[in-house]
PDB file of C-alpha atoms and ligand atoms in Angstrom:
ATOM      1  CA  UNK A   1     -17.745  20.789  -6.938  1.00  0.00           C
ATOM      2  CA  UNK A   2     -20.559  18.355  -8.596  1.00  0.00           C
ATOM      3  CA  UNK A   3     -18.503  19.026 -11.792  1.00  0.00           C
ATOM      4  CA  UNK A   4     -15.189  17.668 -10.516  1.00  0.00           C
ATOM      5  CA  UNK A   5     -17.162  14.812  -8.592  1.00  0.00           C
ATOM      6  CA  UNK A   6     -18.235  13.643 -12.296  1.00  0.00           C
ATOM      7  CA  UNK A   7     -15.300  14.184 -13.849  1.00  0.00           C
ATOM      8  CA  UNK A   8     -13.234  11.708 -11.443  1.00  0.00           C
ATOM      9  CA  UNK A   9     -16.391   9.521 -11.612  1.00  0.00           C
ATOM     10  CA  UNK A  10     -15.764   9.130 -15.828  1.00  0.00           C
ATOM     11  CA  UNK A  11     -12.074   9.463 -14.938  1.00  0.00           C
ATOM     12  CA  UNK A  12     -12.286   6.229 -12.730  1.00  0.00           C
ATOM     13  CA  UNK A  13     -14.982   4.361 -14.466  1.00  0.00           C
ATOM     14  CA  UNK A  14     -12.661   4.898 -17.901  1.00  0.00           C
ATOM     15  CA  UNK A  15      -9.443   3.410 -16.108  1.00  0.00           C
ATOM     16  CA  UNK A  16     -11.499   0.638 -14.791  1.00  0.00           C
ATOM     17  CA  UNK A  17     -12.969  -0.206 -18.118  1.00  0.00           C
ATOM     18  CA  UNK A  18      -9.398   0.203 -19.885  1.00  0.00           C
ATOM     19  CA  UNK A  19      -7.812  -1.826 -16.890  1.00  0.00           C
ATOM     20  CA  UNK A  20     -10.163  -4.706 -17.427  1.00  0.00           C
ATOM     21  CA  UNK A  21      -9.630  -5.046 -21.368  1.00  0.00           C
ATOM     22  CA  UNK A  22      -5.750  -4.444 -20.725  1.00  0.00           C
ATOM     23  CA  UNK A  23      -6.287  -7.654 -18.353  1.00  0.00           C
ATOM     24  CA  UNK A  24      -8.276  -9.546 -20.903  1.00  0.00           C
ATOM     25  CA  UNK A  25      -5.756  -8.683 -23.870  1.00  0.00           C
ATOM     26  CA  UNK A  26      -2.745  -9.898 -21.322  1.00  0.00           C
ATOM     27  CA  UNK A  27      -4.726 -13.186 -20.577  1.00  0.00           C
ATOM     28  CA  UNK A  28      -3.899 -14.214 -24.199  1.00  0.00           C
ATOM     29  CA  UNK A  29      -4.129 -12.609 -27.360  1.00  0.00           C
ATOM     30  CA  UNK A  30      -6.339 -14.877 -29.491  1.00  0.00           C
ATOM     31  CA  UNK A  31      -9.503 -16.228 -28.489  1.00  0.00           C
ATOM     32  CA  UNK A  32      -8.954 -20.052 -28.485  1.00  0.00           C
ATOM     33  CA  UNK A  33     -12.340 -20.726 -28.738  1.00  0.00           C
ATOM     34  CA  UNK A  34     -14.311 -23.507 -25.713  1.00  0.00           C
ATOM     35  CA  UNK A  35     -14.541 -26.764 -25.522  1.00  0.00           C
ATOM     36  CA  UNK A  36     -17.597 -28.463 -22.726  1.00  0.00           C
ATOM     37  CA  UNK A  37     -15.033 -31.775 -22.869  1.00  0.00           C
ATOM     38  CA  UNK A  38     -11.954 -29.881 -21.053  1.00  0.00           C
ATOM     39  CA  UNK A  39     -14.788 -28.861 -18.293  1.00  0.00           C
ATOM     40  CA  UNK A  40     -13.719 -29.601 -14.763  1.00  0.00           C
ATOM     41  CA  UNK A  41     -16.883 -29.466 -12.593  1.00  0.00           C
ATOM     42  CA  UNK A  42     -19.280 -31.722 -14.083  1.00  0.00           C
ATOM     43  CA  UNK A  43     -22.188 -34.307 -12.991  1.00  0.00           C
ATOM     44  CA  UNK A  44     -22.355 -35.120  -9.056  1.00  0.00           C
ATOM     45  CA  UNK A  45     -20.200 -31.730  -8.300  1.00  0.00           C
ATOM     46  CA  UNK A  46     -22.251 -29.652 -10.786  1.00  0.00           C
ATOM     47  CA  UNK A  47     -25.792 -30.813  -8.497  1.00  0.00           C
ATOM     48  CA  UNK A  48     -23.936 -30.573  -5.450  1.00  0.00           C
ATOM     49  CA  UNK A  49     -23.138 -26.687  -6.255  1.00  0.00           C
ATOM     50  CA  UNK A  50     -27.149 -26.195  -7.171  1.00  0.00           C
ATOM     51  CA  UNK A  51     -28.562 -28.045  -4.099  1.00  0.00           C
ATOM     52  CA  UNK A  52     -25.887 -25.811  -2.215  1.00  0.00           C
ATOM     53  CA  UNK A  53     -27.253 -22.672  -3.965  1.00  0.00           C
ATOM     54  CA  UNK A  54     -30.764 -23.934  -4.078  1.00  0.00           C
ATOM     55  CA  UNK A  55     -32.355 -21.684  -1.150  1.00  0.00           C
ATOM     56  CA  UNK A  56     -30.175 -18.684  -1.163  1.00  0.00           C
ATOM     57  CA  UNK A  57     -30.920 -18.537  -5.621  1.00  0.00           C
ATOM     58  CA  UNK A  58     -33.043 -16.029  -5.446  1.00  0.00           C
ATOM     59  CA  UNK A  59     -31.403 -13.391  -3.066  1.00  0.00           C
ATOM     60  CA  UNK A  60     -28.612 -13.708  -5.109  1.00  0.00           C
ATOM     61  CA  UNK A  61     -29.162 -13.390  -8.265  1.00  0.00           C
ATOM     62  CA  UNK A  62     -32.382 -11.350  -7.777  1.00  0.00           C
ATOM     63  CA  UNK A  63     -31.212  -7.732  -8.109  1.00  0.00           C
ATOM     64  CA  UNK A  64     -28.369  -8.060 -10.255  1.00  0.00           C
ATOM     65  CA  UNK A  65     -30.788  -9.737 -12.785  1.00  0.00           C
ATOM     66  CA  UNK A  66     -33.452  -6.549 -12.083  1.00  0.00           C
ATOM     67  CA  UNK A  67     -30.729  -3.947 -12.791  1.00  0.00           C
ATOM     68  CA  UNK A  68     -28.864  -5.715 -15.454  1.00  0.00           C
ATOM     69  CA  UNK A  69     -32.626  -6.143 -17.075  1.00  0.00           C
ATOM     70  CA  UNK A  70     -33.150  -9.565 -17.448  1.00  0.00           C
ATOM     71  CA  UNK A  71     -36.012  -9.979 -15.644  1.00  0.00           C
ATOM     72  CA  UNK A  72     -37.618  -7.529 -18.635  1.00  0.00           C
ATOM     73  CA  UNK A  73     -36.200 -10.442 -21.019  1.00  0.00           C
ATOM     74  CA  UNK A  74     -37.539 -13.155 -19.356  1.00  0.00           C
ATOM     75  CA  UNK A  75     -41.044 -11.361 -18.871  1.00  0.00           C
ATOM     76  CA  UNK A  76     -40.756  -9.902 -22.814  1.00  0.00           C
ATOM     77  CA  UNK A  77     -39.942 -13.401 -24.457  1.00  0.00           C
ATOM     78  CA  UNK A  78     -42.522 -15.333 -22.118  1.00  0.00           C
ATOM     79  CA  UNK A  79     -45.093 -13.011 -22.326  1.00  0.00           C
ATOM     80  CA  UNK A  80     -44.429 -13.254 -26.783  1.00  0.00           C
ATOM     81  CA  UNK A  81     -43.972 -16.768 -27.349  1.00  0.00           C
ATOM     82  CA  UNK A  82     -44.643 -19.161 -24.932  1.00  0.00           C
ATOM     83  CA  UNK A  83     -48.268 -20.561 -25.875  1.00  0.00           C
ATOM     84  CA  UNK A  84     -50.412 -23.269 -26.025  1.00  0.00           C
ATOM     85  CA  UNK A  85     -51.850 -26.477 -24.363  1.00  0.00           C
ATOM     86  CA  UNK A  86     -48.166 -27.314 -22.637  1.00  0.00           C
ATOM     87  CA  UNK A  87     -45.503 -25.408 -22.173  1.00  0.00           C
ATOM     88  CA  UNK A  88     -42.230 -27.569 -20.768  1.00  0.00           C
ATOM     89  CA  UNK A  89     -39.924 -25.854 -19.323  1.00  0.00           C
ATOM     90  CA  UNK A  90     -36.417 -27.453 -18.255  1.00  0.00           C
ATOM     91  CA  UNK A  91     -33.662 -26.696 -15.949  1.00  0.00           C
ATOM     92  CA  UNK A  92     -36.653 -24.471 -14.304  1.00  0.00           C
ATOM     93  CA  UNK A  93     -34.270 -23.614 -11.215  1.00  0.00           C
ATOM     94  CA  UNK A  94     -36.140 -21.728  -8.821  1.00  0.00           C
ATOM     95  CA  UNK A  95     -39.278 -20.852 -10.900  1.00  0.00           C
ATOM     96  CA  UNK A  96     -37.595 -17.904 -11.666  1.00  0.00           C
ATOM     97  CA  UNK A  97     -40.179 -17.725 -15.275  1.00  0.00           C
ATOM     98  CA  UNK A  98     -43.666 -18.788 -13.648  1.00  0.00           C
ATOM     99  CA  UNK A  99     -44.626 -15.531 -12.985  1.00  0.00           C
ATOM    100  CA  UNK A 100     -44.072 -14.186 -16.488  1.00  0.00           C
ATOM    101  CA  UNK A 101     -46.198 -16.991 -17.797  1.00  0.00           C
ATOM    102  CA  UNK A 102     -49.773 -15.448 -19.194  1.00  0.00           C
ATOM    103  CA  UNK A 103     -52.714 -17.546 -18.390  1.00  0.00           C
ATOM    104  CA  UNK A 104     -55.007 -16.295 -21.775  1.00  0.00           C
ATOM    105  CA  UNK A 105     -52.024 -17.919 -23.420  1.00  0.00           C
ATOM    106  CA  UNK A 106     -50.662 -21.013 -21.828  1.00  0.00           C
ATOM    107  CA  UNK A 107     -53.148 -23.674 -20.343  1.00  0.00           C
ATOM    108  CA  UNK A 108     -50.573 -25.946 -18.675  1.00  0.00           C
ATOM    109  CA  UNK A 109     -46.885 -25.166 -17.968  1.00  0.00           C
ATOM    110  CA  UNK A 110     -44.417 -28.426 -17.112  1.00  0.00           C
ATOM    111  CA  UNK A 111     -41.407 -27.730 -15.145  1.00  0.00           C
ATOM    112  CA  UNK A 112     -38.376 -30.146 -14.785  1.00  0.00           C
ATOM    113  CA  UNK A 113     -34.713 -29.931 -13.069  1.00  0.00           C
ATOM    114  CA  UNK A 114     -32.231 -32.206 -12.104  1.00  0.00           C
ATOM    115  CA  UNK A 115     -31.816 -31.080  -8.290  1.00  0.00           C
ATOM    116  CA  UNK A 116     -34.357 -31.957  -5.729  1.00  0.00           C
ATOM    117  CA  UNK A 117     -33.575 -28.552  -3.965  1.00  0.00           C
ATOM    118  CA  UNK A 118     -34.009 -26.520  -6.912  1.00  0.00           C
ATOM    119  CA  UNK A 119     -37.068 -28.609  -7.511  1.00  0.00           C
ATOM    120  CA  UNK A 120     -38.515 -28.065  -3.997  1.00  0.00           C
ATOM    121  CA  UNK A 121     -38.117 -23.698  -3.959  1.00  0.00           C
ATOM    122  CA  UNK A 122     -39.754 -24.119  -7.450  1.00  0.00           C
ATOM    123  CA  UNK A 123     -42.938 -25.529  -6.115  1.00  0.00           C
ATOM    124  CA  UNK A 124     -43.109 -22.380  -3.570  1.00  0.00           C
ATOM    125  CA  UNK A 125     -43.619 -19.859  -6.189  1.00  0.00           C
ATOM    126  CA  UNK A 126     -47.000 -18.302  -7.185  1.00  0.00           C
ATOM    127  CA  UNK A 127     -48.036 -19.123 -11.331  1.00  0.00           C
ATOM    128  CA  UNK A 128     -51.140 -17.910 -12.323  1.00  0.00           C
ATOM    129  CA  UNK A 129     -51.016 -21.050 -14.999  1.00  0.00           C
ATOM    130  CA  UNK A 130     -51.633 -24.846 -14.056  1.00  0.00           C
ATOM    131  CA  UNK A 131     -47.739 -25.525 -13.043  1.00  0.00           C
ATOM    132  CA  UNK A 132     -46.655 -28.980 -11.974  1.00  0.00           C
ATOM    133  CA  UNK A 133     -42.763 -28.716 -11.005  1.00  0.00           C
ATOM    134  CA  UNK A 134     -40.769 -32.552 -10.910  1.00  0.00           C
ATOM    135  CA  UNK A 135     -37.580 -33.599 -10.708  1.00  0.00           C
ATOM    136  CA  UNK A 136     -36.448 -34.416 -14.665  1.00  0.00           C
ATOM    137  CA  UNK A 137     -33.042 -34.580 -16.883  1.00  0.00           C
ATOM    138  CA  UNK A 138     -33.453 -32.253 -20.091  1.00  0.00           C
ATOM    139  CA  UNK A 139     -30.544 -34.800 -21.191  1.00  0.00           C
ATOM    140  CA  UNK A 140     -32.982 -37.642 -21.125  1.00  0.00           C
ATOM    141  CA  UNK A 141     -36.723 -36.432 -20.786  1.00  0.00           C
ATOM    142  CA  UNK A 142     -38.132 -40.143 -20.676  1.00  0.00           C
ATOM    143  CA  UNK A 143     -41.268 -39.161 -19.474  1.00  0.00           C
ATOM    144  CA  UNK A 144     -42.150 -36.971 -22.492  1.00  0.00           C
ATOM    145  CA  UNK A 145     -43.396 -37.506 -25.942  1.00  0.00           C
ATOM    146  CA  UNK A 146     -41.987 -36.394 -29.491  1.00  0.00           C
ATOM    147  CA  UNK A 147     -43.399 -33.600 -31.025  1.00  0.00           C
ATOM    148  CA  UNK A 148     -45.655 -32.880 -27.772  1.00  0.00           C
ATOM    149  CA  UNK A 149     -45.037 -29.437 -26.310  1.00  0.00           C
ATOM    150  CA  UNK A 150     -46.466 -26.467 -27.818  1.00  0.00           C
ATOM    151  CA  UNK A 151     -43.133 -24.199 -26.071  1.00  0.00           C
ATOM    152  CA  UNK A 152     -40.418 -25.672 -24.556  1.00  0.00           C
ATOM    153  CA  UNK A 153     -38.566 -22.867 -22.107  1.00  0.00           C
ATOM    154  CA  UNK A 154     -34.378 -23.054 -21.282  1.00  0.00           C
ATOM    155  CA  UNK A 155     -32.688 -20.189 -19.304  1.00  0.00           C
ATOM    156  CA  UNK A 156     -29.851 -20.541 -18.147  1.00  0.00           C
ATOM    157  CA  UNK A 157     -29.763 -23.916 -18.594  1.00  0.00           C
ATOM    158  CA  UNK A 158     -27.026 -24.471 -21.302  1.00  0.00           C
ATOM    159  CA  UNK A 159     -23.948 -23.396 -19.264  1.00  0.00           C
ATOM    160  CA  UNK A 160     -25.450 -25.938 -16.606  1.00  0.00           C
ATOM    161  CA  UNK A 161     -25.473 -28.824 -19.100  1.00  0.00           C
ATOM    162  CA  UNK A 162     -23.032 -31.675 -19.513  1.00  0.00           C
ATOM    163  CA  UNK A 163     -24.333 -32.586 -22.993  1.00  0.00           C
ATOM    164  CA  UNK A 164     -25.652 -28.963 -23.670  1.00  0.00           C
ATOM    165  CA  UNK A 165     -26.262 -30.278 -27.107  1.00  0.00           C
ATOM    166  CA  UNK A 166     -27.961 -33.644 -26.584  1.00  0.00           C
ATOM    167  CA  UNK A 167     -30.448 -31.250 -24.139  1.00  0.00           C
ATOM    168  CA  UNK A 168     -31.243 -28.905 -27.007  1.00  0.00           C
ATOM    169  CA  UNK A 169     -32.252 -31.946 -29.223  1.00  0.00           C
ATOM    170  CA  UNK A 170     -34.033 -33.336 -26.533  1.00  0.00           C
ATOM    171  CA  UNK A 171     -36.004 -30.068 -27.050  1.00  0.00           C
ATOM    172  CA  UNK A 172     -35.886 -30.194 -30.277  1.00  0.00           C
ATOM    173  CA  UNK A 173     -37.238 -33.545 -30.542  1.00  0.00           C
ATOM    174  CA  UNK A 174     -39.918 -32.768 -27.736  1.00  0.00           C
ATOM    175  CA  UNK A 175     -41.450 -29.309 -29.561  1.00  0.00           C
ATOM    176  CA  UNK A 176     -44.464 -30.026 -32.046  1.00  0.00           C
ATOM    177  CA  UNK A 177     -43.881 -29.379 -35.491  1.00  0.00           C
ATOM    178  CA  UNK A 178     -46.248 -27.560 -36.559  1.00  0.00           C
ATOM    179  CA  UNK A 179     -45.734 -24.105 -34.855  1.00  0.00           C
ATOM    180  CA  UNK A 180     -43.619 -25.194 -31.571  1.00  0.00           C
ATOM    181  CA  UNK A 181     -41.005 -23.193 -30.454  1.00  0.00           C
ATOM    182  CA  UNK A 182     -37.642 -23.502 -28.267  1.00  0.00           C
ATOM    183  CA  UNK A 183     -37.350 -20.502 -26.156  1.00  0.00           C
ATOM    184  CA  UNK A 184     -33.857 -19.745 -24.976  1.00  0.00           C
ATOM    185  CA  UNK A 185     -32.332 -17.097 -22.765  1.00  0.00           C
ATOM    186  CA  UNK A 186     -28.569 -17.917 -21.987  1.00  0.00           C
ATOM    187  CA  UNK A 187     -25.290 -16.500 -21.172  1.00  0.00           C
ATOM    188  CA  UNK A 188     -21.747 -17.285 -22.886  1.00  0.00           C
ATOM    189  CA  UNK A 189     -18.913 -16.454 -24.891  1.00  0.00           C
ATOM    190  CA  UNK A 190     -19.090 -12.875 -26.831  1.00  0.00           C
ATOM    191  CA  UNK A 191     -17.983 -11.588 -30.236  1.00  0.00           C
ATOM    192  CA  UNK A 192     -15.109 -10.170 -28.014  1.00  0.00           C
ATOM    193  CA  UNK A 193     -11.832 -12.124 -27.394  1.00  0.00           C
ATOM    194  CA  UNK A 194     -10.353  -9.936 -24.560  1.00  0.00           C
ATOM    195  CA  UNK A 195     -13.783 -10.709 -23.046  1.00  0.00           C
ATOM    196  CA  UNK A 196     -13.454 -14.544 -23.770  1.00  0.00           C
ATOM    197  CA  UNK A 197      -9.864 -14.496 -22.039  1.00  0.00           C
ATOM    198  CA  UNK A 198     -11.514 -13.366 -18.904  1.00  0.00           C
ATOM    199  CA  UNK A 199     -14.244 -15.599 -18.953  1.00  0.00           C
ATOM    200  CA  UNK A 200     -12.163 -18.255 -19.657  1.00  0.00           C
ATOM    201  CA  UNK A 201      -9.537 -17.753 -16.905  1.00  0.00           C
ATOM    202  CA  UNK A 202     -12.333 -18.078 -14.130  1.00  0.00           C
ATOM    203  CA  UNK A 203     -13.986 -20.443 -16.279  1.00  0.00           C
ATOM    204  CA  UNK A 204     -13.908 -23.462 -13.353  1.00  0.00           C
ATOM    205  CA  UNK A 205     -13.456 -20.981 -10.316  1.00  0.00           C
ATOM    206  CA  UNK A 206     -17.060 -20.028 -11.487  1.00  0.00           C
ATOM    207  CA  UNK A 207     -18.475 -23.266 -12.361  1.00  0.00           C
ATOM    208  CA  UNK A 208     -17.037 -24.539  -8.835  1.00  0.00           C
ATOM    209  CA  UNK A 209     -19.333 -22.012  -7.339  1.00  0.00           C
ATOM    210  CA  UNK A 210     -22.311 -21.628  -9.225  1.00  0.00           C
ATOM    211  CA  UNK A 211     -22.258 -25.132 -11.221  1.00  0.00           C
ATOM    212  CA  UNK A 212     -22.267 -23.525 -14.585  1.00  0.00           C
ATOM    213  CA  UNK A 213     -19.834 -22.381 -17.202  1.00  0.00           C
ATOM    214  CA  UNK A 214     -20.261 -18.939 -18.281  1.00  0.00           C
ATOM    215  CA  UNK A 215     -17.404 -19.597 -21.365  1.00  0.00           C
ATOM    216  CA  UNK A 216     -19.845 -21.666 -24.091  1.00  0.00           C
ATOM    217  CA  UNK A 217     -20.205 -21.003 -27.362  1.00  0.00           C
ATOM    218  CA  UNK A 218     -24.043 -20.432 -27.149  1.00  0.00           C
ATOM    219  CA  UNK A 219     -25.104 -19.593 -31.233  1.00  0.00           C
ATOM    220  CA  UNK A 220     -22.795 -22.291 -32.161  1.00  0.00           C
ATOM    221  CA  UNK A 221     -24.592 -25.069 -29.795  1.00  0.00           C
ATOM    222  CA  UNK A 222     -27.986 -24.062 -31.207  1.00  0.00           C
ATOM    223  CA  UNK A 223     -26.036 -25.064 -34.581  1.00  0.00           C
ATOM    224  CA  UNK A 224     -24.686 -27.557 -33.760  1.00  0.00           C
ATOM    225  CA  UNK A 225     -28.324 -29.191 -32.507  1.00  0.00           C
ATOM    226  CA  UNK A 226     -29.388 -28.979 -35.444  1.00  0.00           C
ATOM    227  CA  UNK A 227     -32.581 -26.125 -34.563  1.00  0.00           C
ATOM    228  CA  UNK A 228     -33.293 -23.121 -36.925  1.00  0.00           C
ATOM    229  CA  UNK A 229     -32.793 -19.889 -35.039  1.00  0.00           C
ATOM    230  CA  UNK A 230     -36.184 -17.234 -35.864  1.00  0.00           C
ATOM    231  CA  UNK A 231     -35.425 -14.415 -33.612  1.00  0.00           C
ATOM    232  CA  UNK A 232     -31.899 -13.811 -32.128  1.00  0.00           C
ATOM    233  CA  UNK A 233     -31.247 -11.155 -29.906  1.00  0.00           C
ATOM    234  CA  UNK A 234     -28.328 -10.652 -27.772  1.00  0.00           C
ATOM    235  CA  UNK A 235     -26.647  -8.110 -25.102  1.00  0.00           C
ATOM    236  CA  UNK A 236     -24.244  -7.176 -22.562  1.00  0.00           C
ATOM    237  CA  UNK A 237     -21.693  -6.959 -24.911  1.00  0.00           C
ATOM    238  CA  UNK A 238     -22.983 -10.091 -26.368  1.00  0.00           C
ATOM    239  CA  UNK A 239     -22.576 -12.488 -23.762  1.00  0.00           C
ATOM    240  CA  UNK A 240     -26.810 -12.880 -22.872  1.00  0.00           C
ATOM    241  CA  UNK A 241     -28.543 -14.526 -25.666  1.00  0.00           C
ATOM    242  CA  UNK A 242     -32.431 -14.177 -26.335  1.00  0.00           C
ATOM    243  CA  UNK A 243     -33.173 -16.672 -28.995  1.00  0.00           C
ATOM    244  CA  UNK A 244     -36.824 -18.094 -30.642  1.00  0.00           C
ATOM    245  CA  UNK A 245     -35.788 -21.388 -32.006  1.00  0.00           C
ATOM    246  CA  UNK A 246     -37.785 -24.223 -34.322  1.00  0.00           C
ATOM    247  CA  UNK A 247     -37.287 -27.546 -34.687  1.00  0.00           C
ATOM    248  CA  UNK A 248     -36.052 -28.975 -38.037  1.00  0.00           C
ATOM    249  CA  UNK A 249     -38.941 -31.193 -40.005  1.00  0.00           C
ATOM    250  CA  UNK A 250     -37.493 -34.064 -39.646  1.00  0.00           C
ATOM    251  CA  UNK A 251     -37.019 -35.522 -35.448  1.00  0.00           C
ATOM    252  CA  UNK A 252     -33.136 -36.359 -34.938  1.00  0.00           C
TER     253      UNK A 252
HETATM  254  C1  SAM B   1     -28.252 -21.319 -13.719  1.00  0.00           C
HETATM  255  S1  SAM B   1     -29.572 -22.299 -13.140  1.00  0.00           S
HETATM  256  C2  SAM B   1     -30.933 -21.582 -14.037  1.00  0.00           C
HETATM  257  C3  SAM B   1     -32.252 -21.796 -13.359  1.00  0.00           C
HETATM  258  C4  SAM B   1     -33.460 -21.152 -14.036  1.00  0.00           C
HETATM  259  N1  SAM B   1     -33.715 -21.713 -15.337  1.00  0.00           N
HETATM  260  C5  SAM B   1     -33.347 -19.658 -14.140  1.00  0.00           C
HETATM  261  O1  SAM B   1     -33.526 -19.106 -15.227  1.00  0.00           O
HETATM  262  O2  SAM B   1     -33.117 -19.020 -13.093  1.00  0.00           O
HETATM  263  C6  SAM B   1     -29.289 -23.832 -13.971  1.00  0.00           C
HETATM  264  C7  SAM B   1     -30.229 -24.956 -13.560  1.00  0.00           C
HETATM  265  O3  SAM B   1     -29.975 -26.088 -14.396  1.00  0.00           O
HETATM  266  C8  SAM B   1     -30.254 -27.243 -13.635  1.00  0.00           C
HETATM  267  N2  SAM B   1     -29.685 -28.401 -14.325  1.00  0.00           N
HETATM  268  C9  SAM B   1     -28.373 -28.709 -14.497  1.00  0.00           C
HETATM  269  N3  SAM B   1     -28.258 -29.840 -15.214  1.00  0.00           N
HETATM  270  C10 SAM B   1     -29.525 -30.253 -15.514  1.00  0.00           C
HETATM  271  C11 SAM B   1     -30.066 -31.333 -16.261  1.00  0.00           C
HETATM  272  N4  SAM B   1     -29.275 -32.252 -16.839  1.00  0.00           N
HETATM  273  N5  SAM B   1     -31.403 -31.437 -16.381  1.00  0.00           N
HETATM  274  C12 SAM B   1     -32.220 -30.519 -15.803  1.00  0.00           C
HETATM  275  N6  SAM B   1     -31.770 -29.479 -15.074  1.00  0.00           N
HETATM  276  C13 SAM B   1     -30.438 -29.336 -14.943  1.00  0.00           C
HETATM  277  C14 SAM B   1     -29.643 -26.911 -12.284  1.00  0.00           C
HETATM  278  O4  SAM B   1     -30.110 -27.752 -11.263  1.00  0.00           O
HETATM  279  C15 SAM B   1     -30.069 -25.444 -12.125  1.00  0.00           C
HETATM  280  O5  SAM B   1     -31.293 -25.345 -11.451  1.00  0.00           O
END
């Protein structure tokens, strides 16, 4: 009996997996690639989906990220790299990082995002480091100096970006020299292009939703900003990114 229960369990599981390539294969053969321009929800309707999502964040994303083992990411990359007198970290959400933060490693930690909601659940959560939370645009970090931050900390943040490029030189330009580090964990388009078509049929449904676009060419943004990737990881059949980043000598 336990024997034929697992063999329809494979059976089904198989015929969903085939079904759902099938459906990314019929959604159009060649993956066309993304561009952020032909984005629908963007600026005032992009906030207004976070301060919407702002209190319920947590209970919604909280187990999926457990099982699917990001929170293991976000603790194993903090935990590595993020040291030093100040640690910025943007699009900061919820505080979903702060715990992960180790205090015989970072002395200060920064935290920024663009919606007041987001902004206020942040400053509930429990950091064992000095943690100041305030309302800030990675786009456009006025309020902070070149080649400043010992770590600067993005997850999440890129698909939530208008300019996702103009943020990561904003990072770029905000990181010290000598030894800083960008530390990215994102999600967005795979090495797959039956994946892609999927992703790129809900594209806005999603974005309408949760405010960020889950279809961006992550590797090629880094690029494209100009930083020098050191450590690359990625999974889920290469849609989550885990990336240690530098900035180039000179500040663009
Ligand atoms: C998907 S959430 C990720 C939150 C958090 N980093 C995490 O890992 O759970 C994206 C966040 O980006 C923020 N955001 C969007 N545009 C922003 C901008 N220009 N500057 C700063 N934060 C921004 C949103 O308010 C939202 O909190």
């Amino acid at each position: 009996m336990a024997l034929r229960v697992a063999v329809s369990a494979i059976a089904a599981s198989t015929a969903c997996a085939g079904a759902i390539v099938g459906y990314g294969y019929a959604l159009g053969g060649v993956d066309r690639g993304c561009s952020c321009a032909k984005e629908r929800v963007r600026g005032r309707e992009r906030k207004d989906a976070y301060a919407r999502e702002a209190r319920a964040f947590d209970a919604s994303v909280g187990s999926s990220e457990y099982w699917s083992g990001i929170e293991g990411m976000r603790a194993r990359l903090l935990r590595a790299h993020a040291r030093g007198g100040v640690v910025l970290e943007v699009a900061c959400g919820t505080g979903r990082n702060f715990a992960y933060y180790d205090p015989r490693a970072v002395t200060r930690v920064r935290a920024m995002d663009a919606c007041e909601e987001m902004v206020e659940e942040a400053r509930k959560k429990p950091s064992a480091v000095a943690t100041t939370v305030e309302v800030g645009d990675a786009q456009r970090m006025r309020g902070v100096k070149t080649n400043s931050c010992d770590a600067v900390v993005d997850t999440f943040g890129l698909c939530s970006y208008d300019d996702p490029v103009g943020a990561l030189r904003e990072m770029a330009r905000v990181t010290k020299r000598d030894g800083g580090r960008v530390l990215l964990i994102e999600h967005g388009r795979s090495d797959y292009g039956w994946l892609n078509n999927i992703l790129d049929h809900f594209a806005d449904a999603h974005a309408e939703r949760w405010g960020c676009y889950w279809n961006r060419p992550i590797m090629k943004l880094i690029e494209d900003a100009g930083l020098e990737v050191v450590e690359k990881s990625t999974h889920h059949l290469g849609t989550t990114f885990v990336v240690v980043a530098k900035p180039r000598e000179a500040v663009n």
